[in-house]
Backbone as ProteinMPNN parsed JSONL, in Angstrom:
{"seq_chain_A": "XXXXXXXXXXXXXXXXXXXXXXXXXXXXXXXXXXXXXXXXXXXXXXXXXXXXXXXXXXXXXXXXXXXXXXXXXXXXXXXXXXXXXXXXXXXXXXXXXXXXXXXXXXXXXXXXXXXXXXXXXXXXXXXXXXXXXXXXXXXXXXXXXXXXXXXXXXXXXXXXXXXXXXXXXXXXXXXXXXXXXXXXXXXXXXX", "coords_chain_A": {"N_chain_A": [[86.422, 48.681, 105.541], [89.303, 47.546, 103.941], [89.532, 46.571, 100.636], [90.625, 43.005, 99.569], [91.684, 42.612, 97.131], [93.157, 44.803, 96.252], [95.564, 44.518, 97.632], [96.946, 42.442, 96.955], [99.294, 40.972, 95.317], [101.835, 41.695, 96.075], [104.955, 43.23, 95.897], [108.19, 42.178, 97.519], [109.448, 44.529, 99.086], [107.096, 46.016, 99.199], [105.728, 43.798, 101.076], [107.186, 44.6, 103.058], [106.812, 46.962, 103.439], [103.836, 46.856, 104.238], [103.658, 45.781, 106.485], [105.504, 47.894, 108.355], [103.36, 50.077, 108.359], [100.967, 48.298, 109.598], [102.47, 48.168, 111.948], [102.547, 50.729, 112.536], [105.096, 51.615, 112.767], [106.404, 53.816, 111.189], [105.683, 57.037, 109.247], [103.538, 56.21, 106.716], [102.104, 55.7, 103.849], [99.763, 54.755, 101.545], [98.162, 54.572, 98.525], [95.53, 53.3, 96.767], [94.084, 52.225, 93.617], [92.289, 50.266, 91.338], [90.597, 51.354, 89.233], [87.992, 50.199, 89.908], [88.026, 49.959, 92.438], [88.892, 51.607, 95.632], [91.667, 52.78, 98.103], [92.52, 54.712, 100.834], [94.968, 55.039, 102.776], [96.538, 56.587, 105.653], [98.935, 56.684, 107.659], [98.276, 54.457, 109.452], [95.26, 55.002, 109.212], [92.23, 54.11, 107.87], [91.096, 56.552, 105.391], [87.769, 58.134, 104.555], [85.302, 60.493, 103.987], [87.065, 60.66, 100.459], [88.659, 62.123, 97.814], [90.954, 60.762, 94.79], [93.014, 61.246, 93.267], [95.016, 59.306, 90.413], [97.764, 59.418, 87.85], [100.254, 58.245, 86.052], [103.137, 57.896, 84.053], [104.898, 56.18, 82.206], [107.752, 54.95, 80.365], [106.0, 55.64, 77.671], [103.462, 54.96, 78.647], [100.721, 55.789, 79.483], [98.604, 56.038, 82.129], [95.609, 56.542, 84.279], [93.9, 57.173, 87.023], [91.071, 56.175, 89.41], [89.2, 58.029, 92.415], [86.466, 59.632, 92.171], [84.591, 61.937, 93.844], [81.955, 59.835, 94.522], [82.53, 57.679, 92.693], [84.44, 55.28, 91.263], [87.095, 55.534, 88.548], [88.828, 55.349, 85.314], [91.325, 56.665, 82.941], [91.958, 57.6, 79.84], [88.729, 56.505, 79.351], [88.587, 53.849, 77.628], [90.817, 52.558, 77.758], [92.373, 49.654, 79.398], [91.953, 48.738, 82.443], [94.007, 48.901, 85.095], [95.903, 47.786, 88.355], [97.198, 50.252, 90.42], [99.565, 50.937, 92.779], [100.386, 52.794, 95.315], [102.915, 53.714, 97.377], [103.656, 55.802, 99.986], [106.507, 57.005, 101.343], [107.299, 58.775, 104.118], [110.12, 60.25, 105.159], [111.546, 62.122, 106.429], [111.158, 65.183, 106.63], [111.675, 66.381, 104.487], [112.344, 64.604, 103.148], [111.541, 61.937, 100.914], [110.246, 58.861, 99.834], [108.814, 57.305, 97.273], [107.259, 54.218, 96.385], [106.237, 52.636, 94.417], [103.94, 50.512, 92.688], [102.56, 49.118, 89.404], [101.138, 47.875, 86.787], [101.718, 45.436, 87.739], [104.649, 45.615, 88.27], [107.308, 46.576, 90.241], [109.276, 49.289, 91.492], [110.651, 52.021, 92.545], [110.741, 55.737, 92.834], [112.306, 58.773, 94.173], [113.973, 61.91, 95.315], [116.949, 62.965, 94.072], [120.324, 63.829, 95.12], [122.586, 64.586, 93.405], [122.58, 65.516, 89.811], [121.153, 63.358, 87.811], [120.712, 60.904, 84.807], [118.299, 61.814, 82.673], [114.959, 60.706, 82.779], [111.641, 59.588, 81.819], [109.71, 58.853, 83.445], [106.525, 60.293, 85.116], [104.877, 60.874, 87.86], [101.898, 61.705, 89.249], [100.322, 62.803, 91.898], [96.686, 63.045, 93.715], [95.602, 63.774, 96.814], [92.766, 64.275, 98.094], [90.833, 65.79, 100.716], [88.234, 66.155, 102.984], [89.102, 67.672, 104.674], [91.705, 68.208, 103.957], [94.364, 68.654, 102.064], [96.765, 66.33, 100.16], [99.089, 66.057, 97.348], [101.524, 64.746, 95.615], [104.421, 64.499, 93.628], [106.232, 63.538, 91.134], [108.754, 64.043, 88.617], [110.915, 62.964, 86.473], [111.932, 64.077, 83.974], [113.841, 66.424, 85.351], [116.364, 67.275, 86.225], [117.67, 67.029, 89.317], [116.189, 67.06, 92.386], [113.697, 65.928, 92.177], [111.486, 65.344, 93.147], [108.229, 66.128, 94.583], [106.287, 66.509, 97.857], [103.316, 67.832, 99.67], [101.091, 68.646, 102.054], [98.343, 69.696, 103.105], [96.452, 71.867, 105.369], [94.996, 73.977, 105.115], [92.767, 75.898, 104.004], [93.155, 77.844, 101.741], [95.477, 77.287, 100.661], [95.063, 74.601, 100.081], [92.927, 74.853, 97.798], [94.373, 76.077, 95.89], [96.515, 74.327, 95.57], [94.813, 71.884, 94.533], [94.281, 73.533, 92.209], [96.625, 73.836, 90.469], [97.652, 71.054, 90.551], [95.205, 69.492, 89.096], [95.571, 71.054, 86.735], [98.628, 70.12, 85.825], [97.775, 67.111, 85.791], [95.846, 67.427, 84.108], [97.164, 68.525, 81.947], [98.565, 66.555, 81.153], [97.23, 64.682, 80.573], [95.14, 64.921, 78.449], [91.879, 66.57, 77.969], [90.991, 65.546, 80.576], [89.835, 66.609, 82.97], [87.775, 67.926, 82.075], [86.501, 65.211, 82.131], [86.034, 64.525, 85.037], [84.299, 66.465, 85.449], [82.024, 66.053, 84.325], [81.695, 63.37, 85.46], [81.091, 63.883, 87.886], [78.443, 65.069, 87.775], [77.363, 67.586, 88.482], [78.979, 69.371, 88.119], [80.793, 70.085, 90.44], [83.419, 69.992, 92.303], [83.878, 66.918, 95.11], [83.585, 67.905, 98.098]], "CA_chain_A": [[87.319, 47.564, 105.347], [90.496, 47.639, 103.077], [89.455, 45.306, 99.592], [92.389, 42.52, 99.641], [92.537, 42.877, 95.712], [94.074, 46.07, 96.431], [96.791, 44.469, 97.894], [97.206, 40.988, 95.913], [100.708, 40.282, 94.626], [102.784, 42.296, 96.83], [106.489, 42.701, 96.16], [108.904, 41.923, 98.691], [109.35, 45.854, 99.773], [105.829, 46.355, 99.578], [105.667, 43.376, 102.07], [107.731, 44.687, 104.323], [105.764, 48.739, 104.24], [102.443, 47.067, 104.689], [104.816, 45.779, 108.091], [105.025, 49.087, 108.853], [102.404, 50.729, 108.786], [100.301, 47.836, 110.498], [102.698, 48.246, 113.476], [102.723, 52.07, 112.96], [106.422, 52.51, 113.181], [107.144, 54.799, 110.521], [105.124, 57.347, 108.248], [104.108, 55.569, 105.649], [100.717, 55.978, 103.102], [99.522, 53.897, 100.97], [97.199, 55.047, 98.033], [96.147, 51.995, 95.778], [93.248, 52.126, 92.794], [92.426, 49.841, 90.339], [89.525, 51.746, 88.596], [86.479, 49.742, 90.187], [87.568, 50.438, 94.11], [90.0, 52.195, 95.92], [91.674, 52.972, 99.245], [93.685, 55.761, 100.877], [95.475, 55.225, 104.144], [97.576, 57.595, 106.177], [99.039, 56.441, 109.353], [97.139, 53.409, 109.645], [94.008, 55.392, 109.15], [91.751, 54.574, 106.412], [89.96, 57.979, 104.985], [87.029, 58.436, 104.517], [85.409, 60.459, 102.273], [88.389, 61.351, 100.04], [89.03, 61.947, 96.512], [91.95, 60.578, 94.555], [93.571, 60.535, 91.59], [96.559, 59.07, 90.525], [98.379, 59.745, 87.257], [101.433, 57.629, 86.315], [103.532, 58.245, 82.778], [106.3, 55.706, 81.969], [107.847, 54.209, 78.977], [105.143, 55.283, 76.55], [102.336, 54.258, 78.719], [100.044, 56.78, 80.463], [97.599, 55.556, 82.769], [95.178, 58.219, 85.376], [92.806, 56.088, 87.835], [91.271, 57.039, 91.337], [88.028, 57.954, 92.829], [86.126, 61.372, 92.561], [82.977, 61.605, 94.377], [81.568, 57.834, 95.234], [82.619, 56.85, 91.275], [85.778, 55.226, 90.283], [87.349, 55.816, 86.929], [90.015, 55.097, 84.297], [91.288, 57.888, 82.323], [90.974, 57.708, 78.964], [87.56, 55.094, 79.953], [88.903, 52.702, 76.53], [91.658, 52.501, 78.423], [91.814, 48.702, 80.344], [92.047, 49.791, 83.875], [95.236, 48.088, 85.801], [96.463, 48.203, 89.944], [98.38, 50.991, 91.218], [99.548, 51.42, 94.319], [101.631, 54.295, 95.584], [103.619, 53.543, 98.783], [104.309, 57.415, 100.438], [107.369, 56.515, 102.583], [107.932, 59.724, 104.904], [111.596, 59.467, 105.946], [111.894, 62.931, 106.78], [110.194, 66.276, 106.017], [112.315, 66.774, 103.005], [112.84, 62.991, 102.686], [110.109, 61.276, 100.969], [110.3, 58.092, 98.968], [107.517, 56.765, 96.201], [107.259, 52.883, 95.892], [105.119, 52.509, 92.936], [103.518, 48.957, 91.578], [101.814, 49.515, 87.959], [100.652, 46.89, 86.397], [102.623, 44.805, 88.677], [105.894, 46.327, 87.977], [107.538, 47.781, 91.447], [109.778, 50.532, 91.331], [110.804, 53.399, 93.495], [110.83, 56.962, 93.013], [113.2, 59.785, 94.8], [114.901, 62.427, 94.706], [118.58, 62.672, 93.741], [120.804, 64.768, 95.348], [123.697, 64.751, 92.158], [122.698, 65.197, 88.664], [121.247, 62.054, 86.939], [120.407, 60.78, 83.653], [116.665, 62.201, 82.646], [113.555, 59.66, 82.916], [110.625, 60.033, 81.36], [108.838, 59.33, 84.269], [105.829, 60.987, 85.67], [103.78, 60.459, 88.602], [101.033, 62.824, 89.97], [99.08, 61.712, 93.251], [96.277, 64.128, 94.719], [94.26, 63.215, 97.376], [91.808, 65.702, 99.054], [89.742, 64.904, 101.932], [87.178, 67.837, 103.439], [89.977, 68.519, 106.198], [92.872, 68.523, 103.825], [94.975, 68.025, 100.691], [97.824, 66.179, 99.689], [99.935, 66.579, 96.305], [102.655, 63.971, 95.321], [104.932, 64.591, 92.684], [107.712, 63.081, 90.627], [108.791, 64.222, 87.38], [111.838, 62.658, 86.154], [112.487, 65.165, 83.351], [114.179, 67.504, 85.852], [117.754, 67.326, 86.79], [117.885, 66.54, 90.138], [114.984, 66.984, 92.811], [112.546, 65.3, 91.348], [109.725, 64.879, 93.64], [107.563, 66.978, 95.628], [105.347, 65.964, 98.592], [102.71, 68.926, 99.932], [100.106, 68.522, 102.935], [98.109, 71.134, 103.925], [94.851, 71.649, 105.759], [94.611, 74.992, 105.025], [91.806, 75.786, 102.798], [93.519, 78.306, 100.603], [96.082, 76.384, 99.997], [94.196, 73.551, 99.161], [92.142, 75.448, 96.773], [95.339, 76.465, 95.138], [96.952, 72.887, 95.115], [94.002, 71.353, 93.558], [93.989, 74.012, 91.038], [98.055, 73.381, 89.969], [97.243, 69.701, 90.303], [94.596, 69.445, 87.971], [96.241, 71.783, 85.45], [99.445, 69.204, 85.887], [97.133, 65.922, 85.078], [94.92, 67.862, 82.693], [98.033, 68.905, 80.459], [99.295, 65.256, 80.928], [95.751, 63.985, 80.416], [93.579, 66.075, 78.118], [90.076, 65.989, 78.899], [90.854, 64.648, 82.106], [89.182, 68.112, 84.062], [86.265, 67.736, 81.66], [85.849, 64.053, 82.634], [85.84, 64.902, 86.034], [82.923, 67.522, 85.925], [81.104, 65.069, 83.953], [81.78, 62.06, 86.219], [80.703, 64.629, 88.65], [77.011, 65.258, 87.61], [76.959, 68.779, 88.429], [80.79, 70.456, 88.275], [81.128, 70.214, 91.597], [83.84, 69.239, 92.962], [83.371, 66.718, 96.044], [84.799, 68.247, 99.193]], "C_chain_A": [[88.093, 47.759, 104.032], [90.075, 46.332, 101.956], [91.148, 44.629, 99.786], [92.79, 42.72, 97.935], [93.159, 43.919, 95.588], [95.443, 45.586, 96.923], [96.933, 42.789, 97.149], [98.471, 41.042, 95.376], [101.597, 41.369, 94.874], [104.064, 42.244, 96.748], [106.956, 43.013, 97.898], [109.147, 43.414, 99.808], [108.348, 46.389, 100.006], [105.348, 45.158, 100.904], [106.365, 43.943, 103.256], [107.018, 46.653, 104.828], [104.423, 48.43, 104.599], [102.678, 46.741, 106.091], [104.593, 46.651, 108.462], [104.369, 49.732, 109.183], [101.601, 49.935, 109.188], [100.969, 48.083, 111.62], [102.761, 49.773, 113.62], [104.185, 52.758, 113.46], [106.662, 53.028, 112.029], [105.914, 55.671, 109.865], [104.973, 56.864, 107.159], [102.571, 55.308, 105.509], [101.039, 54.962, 102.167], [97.864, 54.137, 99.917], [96.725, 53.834, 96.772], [94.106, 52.122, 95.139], [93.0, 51.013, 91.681], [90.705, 50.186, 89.097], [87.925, 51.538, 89.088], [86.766, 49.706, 91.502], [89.255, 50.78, 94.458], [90.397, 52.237, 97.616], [92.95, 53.835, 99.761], [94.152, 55.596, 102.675], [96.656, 55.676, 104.511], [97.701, 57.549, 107.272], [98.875, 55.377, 109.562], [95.514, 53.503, 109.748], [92.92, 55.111, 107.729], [90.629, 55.742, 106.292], [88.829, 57.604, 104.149], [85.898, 59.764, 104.378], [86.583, 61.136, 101.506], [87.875, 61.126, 98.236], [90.28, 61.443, 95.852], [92.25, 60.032, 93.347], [94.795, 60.18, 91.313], [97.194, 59.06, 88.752], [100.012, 58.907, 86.506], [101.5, 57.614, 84.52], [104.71, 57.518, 82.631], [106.391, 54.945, 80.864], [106.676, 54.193, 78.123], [104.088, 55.469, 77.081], [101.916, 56.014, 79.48], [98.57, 55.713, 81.055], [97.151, 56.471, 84.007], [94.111, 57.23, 85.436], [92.521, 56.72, 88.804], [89.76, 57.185, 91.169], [87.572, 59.353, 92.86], [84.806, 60.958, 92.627], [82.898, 59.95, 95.361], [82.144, 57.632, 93.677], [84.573, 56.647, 91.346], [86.398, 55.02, 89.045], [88.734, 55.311, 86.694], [89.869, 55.904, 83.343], [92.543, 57.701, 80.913], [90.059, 56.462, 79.728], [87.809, 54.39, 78.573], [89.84, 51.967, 77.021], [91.401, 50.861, 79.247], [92.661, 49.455, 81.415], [93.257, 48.793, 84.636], [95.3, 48.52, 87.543], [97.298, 49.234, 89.72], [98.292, 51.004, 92.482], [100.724, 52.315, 94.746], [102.063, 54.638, 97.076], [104.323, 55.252, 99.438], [105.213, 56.712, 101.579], [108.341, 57.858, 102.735], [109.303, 59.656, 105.637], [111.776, 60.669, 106.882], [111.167, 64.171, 106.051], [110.387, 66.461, 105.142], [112.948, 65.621, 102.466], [112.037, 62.289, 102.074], [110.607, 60.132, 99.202], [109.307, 57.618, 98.835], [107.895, 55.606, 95.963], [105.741, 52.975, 95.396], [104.956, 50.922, 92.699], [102.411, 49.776, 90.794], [101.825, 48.347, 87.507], [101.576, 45.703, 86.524], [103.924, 44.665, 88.129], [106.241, 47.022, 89.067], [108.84, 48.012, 91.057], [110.148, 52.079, 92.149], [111.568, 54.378, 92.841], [111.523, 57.872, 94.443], [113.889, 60.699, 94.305], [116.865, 62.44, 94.735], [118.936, 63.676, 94.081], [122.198, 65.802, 94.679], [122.687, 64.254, 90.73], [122.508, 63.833, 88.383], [121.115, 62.209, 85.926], [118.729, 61.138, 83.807], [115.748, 60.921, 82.332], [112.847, 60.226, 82.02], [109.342, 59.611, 82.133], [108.155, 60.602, 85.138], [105.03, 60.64, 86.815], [103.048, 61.273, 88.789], [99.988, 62.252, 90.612], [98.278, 62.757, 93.892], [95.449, 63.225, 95.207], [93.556, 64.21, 98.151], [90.178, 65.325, 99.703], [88.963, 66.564, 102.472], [87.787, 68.326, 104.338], [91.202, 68.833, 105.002], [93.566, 67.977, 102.517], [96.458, 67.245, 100.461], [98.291, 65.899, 98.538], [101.425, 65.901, 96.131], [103.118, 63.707, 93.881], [106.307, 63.888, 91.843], [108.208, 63.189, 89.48], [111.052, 64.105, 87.424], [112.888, 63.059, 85.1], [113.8, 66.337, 84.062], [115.53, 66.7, 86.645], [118.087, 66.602, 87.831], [116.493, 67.205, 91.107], [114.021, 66.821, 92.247], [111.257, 65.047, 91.944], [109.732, 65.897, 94.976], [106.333, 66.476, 96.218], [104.221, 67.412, 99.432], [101.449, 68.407, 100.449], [99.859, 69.85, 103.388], [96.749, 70.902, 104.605], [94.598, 73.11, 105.941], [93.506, 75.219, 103.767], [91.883, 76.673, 101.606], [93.964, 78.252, 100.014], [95.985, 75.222, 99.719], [93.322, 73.879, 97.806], [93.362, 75.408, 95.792], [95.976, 75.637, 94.735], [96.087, 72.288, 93.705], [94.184, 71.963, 92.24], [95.346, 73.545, 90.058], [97.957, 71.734, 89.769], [96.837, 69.315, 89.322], [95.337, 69.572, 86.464], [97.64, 70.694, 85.011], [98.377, 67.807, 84.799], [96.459, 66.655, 83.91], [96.161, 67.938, 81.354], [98.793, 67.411, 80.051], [97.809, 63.851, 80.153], [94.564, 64.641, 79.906], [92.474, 65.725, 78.394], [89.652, 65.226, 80.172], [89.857, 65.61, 83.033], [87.58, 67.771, 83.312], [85.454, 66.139, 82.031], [85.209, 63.62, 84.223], [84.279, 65.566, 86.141], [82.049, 66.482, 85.358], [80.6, 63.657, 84.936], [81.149, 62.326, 87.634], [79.23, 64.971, 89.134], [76.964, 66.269, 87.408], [77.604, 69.82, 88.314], [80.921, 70.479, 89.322], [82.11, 69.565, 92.078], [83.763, 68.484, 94.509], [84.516, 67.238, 97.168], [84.989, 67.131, 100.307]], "O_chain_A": [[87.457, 48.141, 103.05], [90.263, 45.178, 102.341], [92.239, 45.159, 99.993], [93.936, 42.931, 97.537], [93.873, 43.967, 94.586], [96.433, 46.252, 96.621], [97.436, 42.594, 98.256], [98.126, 41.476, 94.278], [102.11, 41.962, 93.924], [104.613, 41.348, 97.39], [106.496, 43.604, 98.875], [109.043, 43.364, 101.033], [108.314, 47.24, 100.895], [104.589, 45.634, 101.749], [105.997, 43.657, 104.395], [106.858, 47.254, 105.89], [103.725, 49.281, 105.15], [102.0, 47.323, 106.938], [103.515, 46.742, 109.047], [104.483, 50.198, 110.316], [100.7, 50.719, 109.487], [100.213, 48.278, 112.571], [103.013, 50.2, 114.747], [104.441, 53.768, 114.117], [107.624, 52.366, 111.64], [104.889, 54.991, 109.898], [105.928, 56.873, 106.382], [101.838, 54.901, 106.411], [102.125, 54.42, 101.962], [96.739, 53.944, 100.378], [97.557, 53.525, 95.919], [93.132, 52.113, 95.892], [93.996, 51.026, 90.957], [90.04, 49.383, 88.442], [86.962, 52.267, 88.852], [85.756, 49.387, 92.13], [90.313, 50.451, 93.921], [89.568, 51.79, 98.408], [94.088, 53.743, 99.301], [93.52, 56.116, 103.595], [97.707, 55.36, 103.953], [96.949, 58.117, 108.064], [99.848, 55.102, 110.265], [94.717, 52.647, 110.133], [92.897, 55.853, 106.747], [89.576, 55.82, 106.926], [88.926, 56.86, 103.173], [85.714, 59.86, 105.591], [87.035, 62.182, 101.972], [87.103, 60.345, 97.679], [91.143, 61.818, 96.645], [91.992, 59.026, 92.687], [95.719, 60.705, 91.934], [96.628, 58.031, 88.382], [100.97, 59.611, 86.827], [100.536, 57.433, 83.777], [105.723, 58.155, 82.919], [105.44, 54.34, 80.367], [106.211, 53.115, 77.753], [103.321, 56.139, 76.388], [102.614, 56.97, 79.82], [97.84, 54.934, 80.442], [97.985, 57.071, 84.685], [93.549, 56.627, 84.521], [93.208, 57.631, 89.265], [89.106, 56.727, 90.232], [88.196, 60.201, 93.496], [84.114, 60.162, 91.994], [83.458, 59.357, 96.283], [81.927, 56.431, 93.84], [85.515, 57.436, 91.431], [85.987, 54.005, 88.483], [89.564, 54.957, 87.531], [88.788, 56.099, 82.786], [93.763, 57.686, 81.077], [90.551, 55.647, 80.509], [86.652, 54.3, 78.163], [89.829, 50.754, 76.811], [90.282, 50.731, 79.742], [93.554, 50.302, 81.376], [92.961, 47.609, 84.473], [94.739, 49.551, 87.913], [98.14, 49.144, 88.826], [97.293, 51.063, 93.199], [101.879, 52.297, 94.32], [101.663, 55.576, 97.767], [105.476, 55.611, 99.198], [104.77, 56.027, 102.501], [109.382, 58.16, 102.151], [109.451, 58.992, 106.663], [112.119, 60.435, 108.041], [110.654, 64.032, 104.941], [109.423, 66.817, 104.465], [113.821, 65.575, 101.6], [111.468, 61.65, 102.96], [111.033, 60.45, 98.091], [108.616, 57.344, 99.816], [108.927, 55.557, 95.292], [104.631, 53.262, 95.846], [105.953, 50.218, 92.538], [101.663, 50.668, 91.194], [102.741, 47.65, 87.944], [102.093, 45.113, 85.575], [104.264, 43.632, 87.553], [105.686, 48.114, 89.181], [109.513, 47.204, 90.417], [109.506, 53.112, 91.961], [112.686, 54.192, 92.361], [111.206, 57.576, 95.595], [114.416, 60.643, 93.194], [117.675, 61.874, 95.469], [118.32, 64.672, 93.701], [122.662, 66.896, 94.999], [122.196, 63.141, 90.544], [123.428, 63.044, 88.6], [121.25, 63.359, 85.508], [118.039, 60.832, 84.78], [116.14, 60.183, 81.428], [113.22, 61.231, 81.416], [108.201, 59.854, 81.741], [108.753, 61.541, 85.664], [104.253, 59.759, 86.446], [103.639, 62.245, 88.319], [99.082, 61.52, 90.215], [98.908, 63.492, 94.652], [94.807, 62.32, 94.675], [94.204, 64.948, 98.894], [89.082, 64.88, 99.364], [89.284, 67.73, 102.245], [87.348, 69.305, 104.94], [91.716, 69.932, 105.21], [93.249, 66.888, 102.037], [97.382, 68.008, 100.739], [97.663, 64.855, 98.36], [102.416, 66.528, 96.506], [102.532, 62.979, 93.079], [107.407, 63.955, 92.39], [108.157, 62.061, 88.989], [111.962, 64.715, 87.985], [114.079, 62.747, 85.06], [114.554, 66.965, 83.32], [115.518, 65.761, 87.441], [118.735, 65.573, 87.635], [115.726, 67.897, 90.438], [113.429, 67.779, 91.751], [110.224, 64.649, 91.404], [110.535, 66.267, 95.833], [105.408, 66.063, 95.518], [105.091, 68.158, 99.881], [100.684, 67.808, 99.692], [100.579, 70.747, 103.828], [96.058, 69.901, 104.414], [93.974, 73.456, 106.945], [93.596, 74.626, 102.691], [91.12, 76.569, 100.647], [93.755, 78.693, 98.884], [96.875, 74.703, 99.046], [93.163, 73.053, 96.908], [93.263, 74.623, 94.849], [96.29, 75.742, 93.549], [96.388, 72.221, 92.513], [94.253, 71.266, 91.228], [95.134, 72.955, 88.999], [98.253, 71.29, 88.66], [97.582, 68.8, 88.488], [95.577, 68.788, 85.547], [97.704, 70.441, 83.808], [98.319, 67.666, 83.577], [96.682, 66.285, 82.758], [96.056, 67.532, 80.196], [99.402, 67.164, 79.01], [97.703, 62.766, 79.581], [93.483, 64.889, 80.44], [92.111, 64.709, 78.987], [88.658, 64.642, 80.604], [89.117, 65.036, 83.832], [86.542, 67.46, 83.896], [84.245, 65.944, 82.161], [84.338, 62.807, 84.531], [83.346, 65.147, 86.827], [81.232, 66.034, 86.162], [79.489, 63.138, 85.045], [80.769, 61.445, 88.405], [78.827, 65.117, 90.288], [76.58, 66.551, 86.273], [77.167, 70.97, 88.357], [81.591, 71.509, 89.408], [81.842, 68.401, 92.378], [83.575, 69.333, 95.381], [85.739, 67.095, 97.187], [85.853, 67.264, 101.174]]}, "name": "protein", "num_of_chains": 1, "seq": "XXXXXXXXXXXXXXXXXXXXXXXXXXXXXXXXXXXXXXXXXXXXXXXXXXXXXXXXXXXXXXXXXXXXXXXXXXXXXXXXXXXXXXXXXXXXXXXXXXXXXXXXXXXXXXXXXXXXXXXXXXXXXXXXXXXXXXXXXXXXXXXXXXXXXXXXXXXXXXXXXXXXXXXXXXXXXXXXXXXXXXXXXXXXXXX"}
């Protein structure tokens, strides 16, 4: 069962994608943490067991939440822990729009197909389930294409995601990899 504090104070576009994906007309995920429980649905499916971290860098703030293993965290843990939720809205294989709420602040992410002004937004979304990985990106530093979406269920290129992933949040989030193995028990990551 889906916690409703995960979805609690819904803007108006987020009302109308949780629309969606209850009737299943469009692609459209929905990854939403707030440090003490989480939930990842794809399709209208909720997953089960999954990992997921989520990453988000704007105006100043950094905030990295999500679930590894059975534990959910907040990254730095001094850190007070806030909602995210991270609306994946598949338009097209090479179409993919990010509706973001952060500490109830919504916002959408895309890419631009002309030259904008540079952001200093960041997002970074992995989720990796024992069949398969996905890898959602948005870095607002960069010119124009700004976000990258990457599903695989291949297991070498999941290996290889995770590893670029990590290295991504880790350099955005020091000691984030070491909090992990720790949060972990044994270094293991959970598959």
């Amino acid at each position: 069962m889906v916690k409703k504090s995960l979805f609690e104070n819904l803007a108006e576009k987020e009302q109308r994608l949780l629309t969606q994906l209850s009737k299943k007309k469009k692609d459209i995920q929905v990854l939403a943490c707030n440090g003490k429980e989480s939930c990842a649905l794809i399709d209208h499916t909720k997953l089960e067991p999954y990992n997921l971290i989520i990453g988000i860098i704007r105006n100043d703030e950094k905030l990295c939440i999500g679930r590894y293993g059975e534990q959910h965290f907040s990254f730095p843990v001094d850190e007070s822990t806030s909602l995210i939720r991270v609306w994946i809205d598949v338009i097209e294989q090479n179409d993919v729009k990010f509706h973001i709420n952060c500490r109830d602040q919504y916002y959408e992410l895309f890419n631009d197909d002309e030259e904008v002004e540079y952001n200093d937004e960041i997002m970074i979304a992995l989720l990796h389930c024992p069949d398969f990985v996905q890898f959602s990106v948005y870095d607002g530093n960069l010119p124009y294409r700004k976000s990258s979406h990457i599903f695989t269920a291949s297991r070498t290129a999941s290996e290889n995601i995770k590893i670029i992933a990590h290295s991504m949040l880790n350099q955005h989030f020091p000691g984030l990899s070491r909090f992990l193995i720790q949060l972990d028990g044994d270094g293991n990551e959970a598959e």
